[in-house]
Short mmCIF file of C-alpha atoms in Angstrom, two decimals:
data_model
loop_
_atom_site.label_atom_id
_atom_site.label_comp_id
_atom_site.label_asym_id
_atom_site.label_seq_id
_atom_site.Cartn_x
_atom_site.Cartn_y
_atom_site.Cartn_z
CA MET A 139 8.20 -80.26 6.22
CA ILE A 140 4.80 -79.06 7.47
CA TYR A 141 4.21 -79.86 11.14
CA PHE A 142 0.53 -80.02 12.11
CA ASP A 143 0.76 -82.12 15.30
CA ASN A 144 1.30 -79.32 17.79
CA ALA A 145 -1.29 -80.63 20.27
CA ALA A 146 1.17 -83.48 20.87
CA THR A 147 4.22 -81.26 21.26
CA THR A 148 5.69 -78.06 19.85
CA ARG A 149 9.13 -77.02 18.70
CA PRO A 150 10.86 -75.08 21.50
CA GLU A 151 10.89 -71.35 20.95
CA ARG A 152 14.23 -69.80 19.95
CA ALA A 153 14.24 -67.81 23.19
CA VAL A 154 14.01 -71.13 25.04
CA ALA A 155 16.87 -72.73 23.16
CA GLU A 156 19.08 -69.75 23.92
CA LEU A 157 18.59 -70.29 27.66
CA ALA A 158 20.15 -73.75 27.66
CA ALA A 159 23.82 -72.77 27.74
CA HIS A 160 23.23 -70.14 30.43
CA TYR A 161 21.53 -72.49 32.87
CA LEU A 162 23.56 -75.60 32.09
CA ASP A 163 27.01 -73.98 32.01
CA GLU A 164 26.67 -71.02 34.37
CA GLN A 165 23.57 -71.27 36.58
CA PHE A 166 23.73 -74.98 37.39
CA TYR A 167 23.48 -74.52 41.17
CA ASN A 168 20.94 -76.13 43.47
CA PRO A 169 18.28 -73.48 44.18
CA SER A 170 17.67 -75.01 47.61
CA ALA A 171 21.30 -74.49 48.66
CA LEU A 172 22.24 -71.87 51.27
CA TYR A 173 25.13 -70.25 49.36
CA ALA A 174 24.45 -67.02 47.47
CA GLU A 175 24.37 -68.54 43.99
CA GLY A 176 21.75 -71.08 45.02
CA TYR A 177 19.67 -68.47 46.85
CA ASN A 178 19.75 -66.15 43.84
CA LEU A 179 18.43 -68.99 41.67
CA HIS A 180 15.72 -69.63 44.26
CA ARG A 181 14.59 -66.00 44.00
CA GLU A 182 14.61 -66.22 40.21
CA LEU A 183 12.40 -69.31 40.31
CA GLU A 184 9.98 -67.58 42.68
CA GLU A 185 9.66 -64.71 40.21
CA ALA A 186 9.07 -67.21 37.38
CA ARG A 187 6.35 -68.95 39.38
CA ARG A 188 4.53 -65.69 40.08
CA GLU A 189 4.70 -64.63 36.45
CA LEU A 190 3.39 -67.96 35.17
CA VAL A 191 0.45 -67.73 37.57
CA SER A 192 -0.21 -64.10 36.61
CA PHE A 193 -1.00 -65.02 33.02
CA VAL A 194 -4.25 -66.71 34.07
CA SER A 195 -4.93 -65.60 37.66
CA ASP A 196 -3.92 -63.43 40.59
CA PRO A 197 -0.57 -64.58 42.08
CA ASP A 198 -1.72 -63.29 45.46
CA GLU A 199 -4.55 -65.84 45.39
CA PHE A 200 -2.96 -68.72 43.48
CA ALA A 201 0.34 -70.57 43.89
CA ILE A 202 2.04 -72.92 41.45
CA VAL A 203 3.50 -76.37 42.06
CA MET A 204 6.07 -77.20 39.38
CA THR A 205 5.89 -80.80 38.14
CA SER A 206 7.55 -82.96 35.50
CA CYS A 207 4.60 -82.67 33.08
CA GLY A 208 0.89 -82.04 32.71
CA THR A 209 0.19 -85.71 33.46
CA GLU A 210 1.84 -85.45 36.85
CA ALA A 211 -0.07 -82.24 37.60
CA ASP A 212 -3.34 -84.01 36.75
CA ASN A 213 -2.41 -86.98 38.90
CA GLN A 214 -1.55 -84.73 41.82
CA ALA A 215 -4.93 -83.01 41.55
CA ILE A 216 -6.81 -86.32 41.41
CA PHE A 217 -4.97 -88.24 44.12
CA CYS A 218 -4.41 -85.33 46.50
CA GLY A 219 -7.76 -83.61 45.93
CA GLY A 220 -10.15 -86.55 45.60
CA ARG A 221 -9.45 -88.46 48.79
CA ARG A 222 -12.95 -89.37 49.94
CA GLY A 223 -16.48 -90.07 48.72
CA ASN A 224 -16.53 -89.81 44.95
CA ILE A 225 -14.75 -88.08 42.07
CA VAL A 226 -16.82 -86.75 39.17
CA THR A 227 -15.21 -86.25 35.78
CA THR A 228 -16.07 -86.81 32.09
CA MET A 229 -15.56 -89.33 29.32
CA GLY A 230 -13.68 -86.63 27.40
CA GLU A 231 -10.74 -86.27 29.76
CA HIS A 232 -7.13 -86.76 28.81
CA ALA A 233 -5.86 -90.16 29.92
CA ALA A 234 -3.94 -88.45 32.74
CA VAL A 235 -7.25 -87.64 34.43
CA TYR A 236 -9.36 -90.52 33.15
CA ALA A 237 -6.94 -93.29 34.13
CA ALA A 238 -6.11 -91.59 37.43
CA ALA A 239 -9.82 -91.40 38.31
CA GLN A 240 -10.18 -95.10 37.48
CA GLU A 241 -7.26 -95.89 39.75
CA ALA A 242 -8.77 -93.75 42.51
CA GLY A 243 -11.88 -95.92 42.14
CA ARG A 244 -9.80 -99.04 42.69
CA ARG A 245 -8.36 -97.43 45.82
CA GLY A 246 -11.78 -96.77 47.31
CA THR A 247 -12.84 -93.34 46.02
CA GLU A 248 -15.75 -93.90 43.63
CA ALA A 249 -15.16 -92.57 40.10
CA ARG A 250 -18.12 -91.22 38.11
CA PHE A 251 -17.92 -90.29 34.43
CA ALA A 252 -20.29 -87.87 32.70
CA PRO A 253 -21.12 -88.30 28.99
CA LEU A 254 -20.10 -85.99 26.15
CA ASN A 255 -21.87 -83.94 23.55
CA PRO A 256 -21.17 -84.97 19.93
CA ASP A 257 -18.43 -82.33 19.58
CA GLY A 258 -16.50 -83.66 22.59
CA SER A 259 -17.61 -81.04 25.10
CA ALA A 260 -18.90 -82.14 28.49
CA ASP A 261 -22.61 -82.63 29.01
CA ALA A 262 -22.76 -80.19 31.92
CA ASP A 263 -26.29 -81.11 32.99
CA ALA A 264 -25.43 -84.80 33.15
CA LEU A 265 -22.24 -84.00 35.05
CA LEU A 266 -24.16 -82.00 37.65
CA GLU A 267 -26.50 -84.95 38.21
CA LEU A 268 -23.48 -87.01 39.31
CA VAL A 269 -22.40 -84.46 41.92
CA ASP A 270 -23.74 -85.05 45.44
CA ASP A 271 -22.83 -84.22 49.03
CA LYS A 272 -20.13 -86.91 49.02
CA THR A 273 -18.30 -85.54 45.97
CA SER A 274 -14.77 -84.48 46.94
CA LEU A 275 -13.47 -83.47 43.50
CA VAL A 276 -14.84 -82.56 40.07
CA SER A 277 -12.45 -82.44 37.11
CA VAL A 278 -13.46 -81.10 33.69
CA ILE A 279 -10.98 -80.60 30.87
CA HIS A 280 -10.78 -77.04 29.55
CA VAL A 281 -10.09 -77.86 25.89
CA ASN A 282 -10.73 -81.40 24.70
CA ASN A 283 -7.38 -82.59 23.40
CA GLU A 284 -8.95 -84.75 20.67
CA THR A 285 -11.64 -82.44 19.26
CA GLY A 286 -10.74 -78.95 20.47
CA ALA A 287 -14.15 -78.44 22.11
CA ILE A 288 -14.00 -75.74 24.78
CA ASN A 289 -15.73 -76.29 28.11
CA ASP A 290 -16.85 -73.18 30.00
CA ILE A 291 -15.10 -74.32 33.15
CA ASN A 292 -15.85 -71.14 35.09
CA ALA A 293 -19.58 -71.63 34.54
CA ILE A 294 -19.43 -75.38 35.27
CA ALA A 295 -17.40 -74.78 38.43
CA GLU A 296 -19.96 -72.25 39.64
CA ARG A 297 -22.76 -74.79 39.20
CA VAL A 298 -20.74 -77.48 40.99
CA LYS A 299 -20.04 -75.21 43.97
CA ALA A 300 -23.70 -74.21 44.17
CA LYS A 301 -24.60 -77.88 44.56
CA ASN A 302 -21.70 -78.86 46.80
CA PRO A 303 -19.58 -75.96 48.13
CA ARG A 304 -17.06 -78.39 49.66
CA ALA A 305 -16.21 -80.11 46.37
CA LEU A 306 -12.89 -79.09 44.82
CA PHE A 307 -12.89 -78.15 41.16
CA HIS A 308 -9.95 -79.02 38.90
CA SER A 309 -9.42 -78.52 35.20
CA ASP A 310 -6.80 -79.89 32.82
CA GLY A 311 -5.77 -76.71 31.01
CA VAL A 312 -2.91 -78.20 29.01
CA GLN A 313 -4.49 -77.40 25.62
CA ALA A 314 -5.73 -73.98 26.78
CA PHE A 315 -2.84 -72.34 28.63
CA GLY A 316 -0.97 -70.00 26.30
CA LYS A 317 -3.67 -70.38 23.65
CA LEU A 318 -7.03 -69.11 24.88
CA PRO A 319 -7.82 -65.69 26.38
CA PHE A 320 -8.92 -66.84 29.83
CA ARG A 321 -8.77 -66.08 33.56
CA LEU A 322 -9.41 -68.55 36.36
CA GLY A 323 -12.69 -67.77 38.12
CA ARG A 324 -13.30 -67.78 41.85
CA ASN A 325 -14.76 -71.32 41.82
CA ILE A 326 -11.74 -73.07 40.30
CA ASP A 327 -9.33 -74.61 42.80
CA MET A 328 -6.69 -76.31 40.62
CA TYR A 329 -5.54 -76.00 37.00
CA SER A 330 -2.94 -78.14 35.19
CA VAL A 331 -0.58 -76.76 32.53
CA SER A 332 2.36 -78.00 30.46
CA ALA A 333 5.40 -76.27 28.96
CA HIS A 334 6.06 -78.26 25.81
CA LYS A 335 2.61 -77.53 24.37
CA ILE A 336 3.54 -73.84 23.97
CA GLY A 337 7.19 -73.89 22.90
CA GLY A 338 8.76 -74.83 26.24
CA LEU A 339 10.70 -77.98 27.08
CA LYS A 340 9.42 -81.48 27.70
CA GLY A 341 9.78 -82.46 31.33
CA THR A 342 8.10 -79.38 32.83
CA GLY A 343 4.50 -78.87 33.88
CA ALA A 344 2.66 -77.29 36.76
CA LEU A 345 -0.41 -77.43 38.96
CA ILE A 346 -1.81 -73.97 39.66
CA LYS A 347 -3.72 -74.07 42.96
CA ARG A 348 -5.43 -71.72 45.35
CA LYS A 349 -3.05 -70.68 48.12
CA LYS A 350 -5.66 -71.42 50.79
CA LEU A 351 -6.20 -74.96 49.47
CA VAL A 352 -4.53 -77.52 51.74
CA LEU A 353 -3.28 -80.61 49.91
CA GLN A 354 -1.23 -83.60 50.99
CA PRO A 355 2.21 -83.92 49.33
CA TYR A 356 2.34 -85.94 46.14
CA ILE A 357 6.08 -86.70 46.21
CA TRP A 358 7.76 -86.84 49.62
CA GLY A 359 11.33 -85.83 50.33
CA GLY A 360 13.17 -82.56 50.78
CA GLY A 361 10.06 -80.39 50.85
CA GLN A 362 10.45 -78.45 47.61
CA GLU A 363 7.43 -76.77 45.96
CA GLY A 364 6.00 -75.76 49.30
CA GLY A 365 6.29 -79.33 50.54
CA LEU A 366 3.87 -80.63 47.89
CA ARG A 367 6.32 -82.04 45.35
CA SER A 368 9.80 -82.83 46.62
CA GLY A 369 12.82 -83.07 44.35
CA THR A 370 15.53 -80.68 43.16
CA GLU A 371 13.92 -78.07 40.93
CA ASN A 372 14.27 -78.27 37.15
CA VAL A 373 15.74 -74.78 36.84
CA LEU A 374 16.19 -74.78 33.06
CA GLY A 375 12.73 -76.25 32.52
CA ILE A 376 11.04 -73.64 34.71
CA ALA A 377 12.96 -70.76 33.14
CA ALA A 378 12.12 -72.10 29.68
CA PHE A 379 8.44 -72.41 30.61
CA ARG A 380 8.43 -68.76 31.66
CA ALA A 381 10.15 -67.67 28.44
CA ALA A 382 7.75 -69.67 26.26
CA ALA A 383 4.70 -68.32 28.10
CA ARG A 384 5.96 -64.78 27.56
CA THR A 385 5.98 -65.33 23.80
CA ARG A 386 2.28 -66.24 24.05
CA TYR A 387 0.96 -63.70 26.53
CA LEU A 388 2.94 -60.47 26.53
CA GLY A 389 2.10 -57.54 24.29
CA GLY A 390 -1.43 -58.71 23.59
CA GLY A 391 -0.06 -61.83 21.97
CA ILE A 392 -2.75 -64.22 23.21
CA GLU A 393 -5.53 -62.51 21.20
CA LYS A 394 -3.31 -61.89 18.16
CA ASN A 395 -2.11 -65.50 18.09
CA TYR A 396 -5.68 -66.74 18.46
CA SER A 397 -6.67 -64.82 15.34
CA VAL A 398 -3.63 -65.98 13.34
CA VAL A 399 -4.20 -69.64 14.20
CA ARG A 400 -7.94 -69.35 13.51
CA ASN A 401 -7.07 -68.20 10.00
CA VAL A 402 -4.83 -71.25 9.46
CA GLN A 403 -7.49 -73.64 10.73
CA SER A 404 -10.26 -72.01 8.68
CA ARG A 405 -8.19 -72.04 5.50
CA LEU A 406 -7.39 -75.73 5.88
CA TRP A 407 -11.01 -76.71 6.47
CA GLU A 408 -12.15 -74.51 3.58
CA LEU A 409 -9.90 -76.39 1.15
CA LEU A 410 -10.50 -79.94 2.37
CA ASP A 411 -12.81 -81.89 0.04
CA LYS A 412 -16.12 -82.22 1.88
CA GLN A 413 -16.86 -85.38 -0.11
CA LEU A 414 -13.85 -86.98 1.55
CA PHE A 415 -13.79 -85.45 5.03
CA GLU A 416 -16.31 -84.82 7.79
CA ARG A 417 -15.59 -82.27 10.48
CA ILE A 418 -15.71 -83.41 14.12
CA SER A 419 -14.29 -80.30 15.82
CA PRO A 420 -16.92 -77.70 16.71
CA GLU A 421 -16.93 -74.53 14.64
CA TYR A 422 -16.31 -72.37 17.70
CA GLY A 423 -13.87 -74.65 19.47
CA SER A 424 -10.18 -74.02 19.93
CA PRO A 425 -8.60 -72.84 16.65
CA TYR A 426 -5.49 -74.79 17.60
CA ILE A 427 -7.16 -78.15 16.82
CA LEU A 428 -9.06 -79.37 13.77
CA THR A 429 -10.29 -82.95 13.95
CA VAL A 430 -11.81 -84.54 10.87
CA ALA A 431 -12.70 -88.03 9.74
CA ALA A 432 -11.88 -89.45 6.31
CA ARG A 433 -14.57 -91.70 4.94
CA GLY A 434 -13.46 -95.20 4.00
CA VAL A 435 -9.75 -94.75 4.80
CA ARG A 436 -7.86 -95.65 7.97
CA GLY A 437 -6.41 -92.65 9.81
CA GLU A 438 -3.13 -94.46 10.43
CA THR A 439 -2.76 -95.10 6.71
CA ILE A 440 -3.32 -91.44 5.92
CA LEU A 441 -0.82 -90.41 8.60
CA HIS A 442 1.97 -92.50 7.05
CA MET A 443 1.17 -91.47 3.48
CA CYS A 444 1.16 -87.79 4.49
CA ASP A 445 4.45 -88.22 6.33
CA ASP A 446 6.00 -89.56 3.13
CA ARG A 447 4.94 -86.33 1.42
CA GLY A 448 6.22 -83.96 4.07
CA LEU A 449 3.11 -83.43 6.23
CA ILE A 450 3.12 -84.51 9.86
CA ILE A 451 -0.32 -84.94 11.45
CA GLY A 452 -1.87 -86.98 14.26
CA THR A 453 -4.70 -89.44 14.67
CA GLY A 454 -5.66 -88.42 18.21
CA SER A 455 -4.03 -88.15 21.60
CA ALA A 456 -0.41 -89.24 21.43
CA CYS A 457 -0.63 -90.31 25.08
CA SER A 458 -3.19 -92.98 24.18
CA SER A 459 -1.56 -94.22 20.97
CA ASN A 460 -0.42 -97.43 22.68
CA ALA A 461 -3.77 -98.20 24.24
CA ALA A 462 -5.09 -101.71 23.80
CA LYS A 463 -8.46 -100.60 22.47
CA LYS A 464 -8.65 -100.09 18.74
CA TYR A 465 -10.74 -96.93 18.77
CA SER A 466 -10.46 -93.72 20.75
CA ARG A 467 -12.51 -93.68 23.94
CA VAL A 468 -13.27 -90.00 23.34
CA MET A 469 -14.42 -90.54 19.76
CA GLN A 470 -16.68 -93.35 20.92
CA ALA A 471 -18.11 -91.09 23.63
CA CYS A 472 -18.82 -88.49 20.94
CA GLY A 473 -21.00 -91.10 19.24
CA LEU A 474 -18.85 -91.52 16.13
CA GLY A 475 -19.97 -94.51 14.07
CA ARG A 476 -17.83 -97.29 12.66
CA GLU A 477 -17.90 -95.72 9.22
CA LEU A 478 -15.98 -92.66 10.46
CA ILE A 479 -14.14 -93.56 13.64
CA ASP A 480 -11.40 -95.49 11.83
CA GLY A 481 -10.53 -92.44 9.73
CA VAL A 482 -10.12 -89.82 12.47
CA LEU A 483 -7.31 -87.31 11.99
CA ARG A 484 -6.22 -84.56 14.37
CA LEU A 485 -4.49 -81.56 12.82
CA SER A 486 -3.15 -79.12 15.39
CA PHE A 487 -1.45 -75.80 14.95
CA ASN A 488 1.16 -73.46 16.38
CA ILE A 489 1.49 -69.68 16.23
CA HIS A 490 4.21 -70.11 13.60
CA ASN A 491 2.06 -72.06 11.12
CA THR A 492 0.87 -70.19 8.02
CA ALA A 493 -2.05 -70.13 5.60
CA ASP A 494 0.34 -71.27 2.86
CA GLU A 495 1.09 -74.39 4.90
CA ALA A 496 -2.65 -74.96 5.35
CA GLU A 497 -3.16 -74.79 1.58
CA ARG A 498 -0.37 -77.26 0.90
CA ALA A 499 -1.62 -79.57 3.68
CA ALA A 500 -5.13 -79.60 2.21
CA GLU A 501 -3.72 -80.48 -1.20
CA ILE A 502 -1.76 -83.40 0.26
CA LEU A 503 -4.67 -84.69 2.35
CA ASN A 504 -7.17 -84.53 -0.51
CA ASP A 505 -4.78 -86.33 -2.84
CA VAL A 506 -3.78 -88.99 -0.30
CA VAL A 507 -7.37 -89.92 0.56
CA ARG A 508 -8.51 -89.97 -3.10
CA THR A 509 -5.52 -92.15 -4.01
CA ASP A 510 -6.11 -94.61 -1.18
CA ARG A 511 -9.81 -94.92 -1.98
CA GLU A 512 -9.05 -95.61 -5.62
CA LEU A 513 -6.48 -98.26 -4.71
CA THR A 514 -8.89 -100.07 -2.41
CA LYS A 515 -11.85 -100.15 -4.82
#
């Protein structure tokens, strides 16, 4: 089986799986408890938090609020950061930001959405036009989860702060953390990440925030996570997130992995029949995502036919697969026409994928689309 749907979720790393017995059988204590075993776990979690932050920023300047997932982290940023005036974001956001901004609009904080460039990146000039002195929060996704387009969030944040220094800047970094060589700049206030996108466990995410930034709690209760997100800590999930992040970052791994995955993506695109497929992903976007459109064939049909032949792929964001609208909001915002939008496929990669898998995947995809087109003539 070839698995090319890693933007949806990844297989947990072996180092992560090996942690399960230790934390479930031996270190099952409540880290908020006063006895020694609980306090020792608390210290271990504090070390994990600092290390996770250190991979993209200075842990003396940024703190981390552990959440249940990237969606919750995005929601916390939107609802706790955008509490007045207006929120400015883009049409290319993950549903966790897009739908949360819409809901904020229904609650009285105006939501404004900037258009996209054809590759799925944010139109930064148009976004800046929406920012005014009443803007409380700007949120721009780091890597578009449907096309892989990379937004220069440090540069965009600098422009936002120049126009309105009081506006908070948030970015959904779920498809960037553990994948792109990147450091948070001085104009970014909040950054959302997720464990299961990089070999950690589902059920763990985080909001990285500036220590000086004062936010209202998102979940009220016992005061965990610095009072911002109450609830007994997911010890195994946090430890697993740390272990997975180490496999990506330590020993120069982030740059090495980037190169390896770029080779897989390039090989796949090289072998796809250009008479059958059109590329949507930008050439210099994230190597972890390759989005294409098959002409004259429905993406869902291709997905099922490929699955039957041992290739697992996606058709877009898994989080919006149950949406009522037939076509992807992001693909529509990219300007994709009716002749292509029905055939969109998202192929996404992991550090363990190989060029041999890319070659076999291209063979399957070319054959599946040719076969379907012949059958429907």
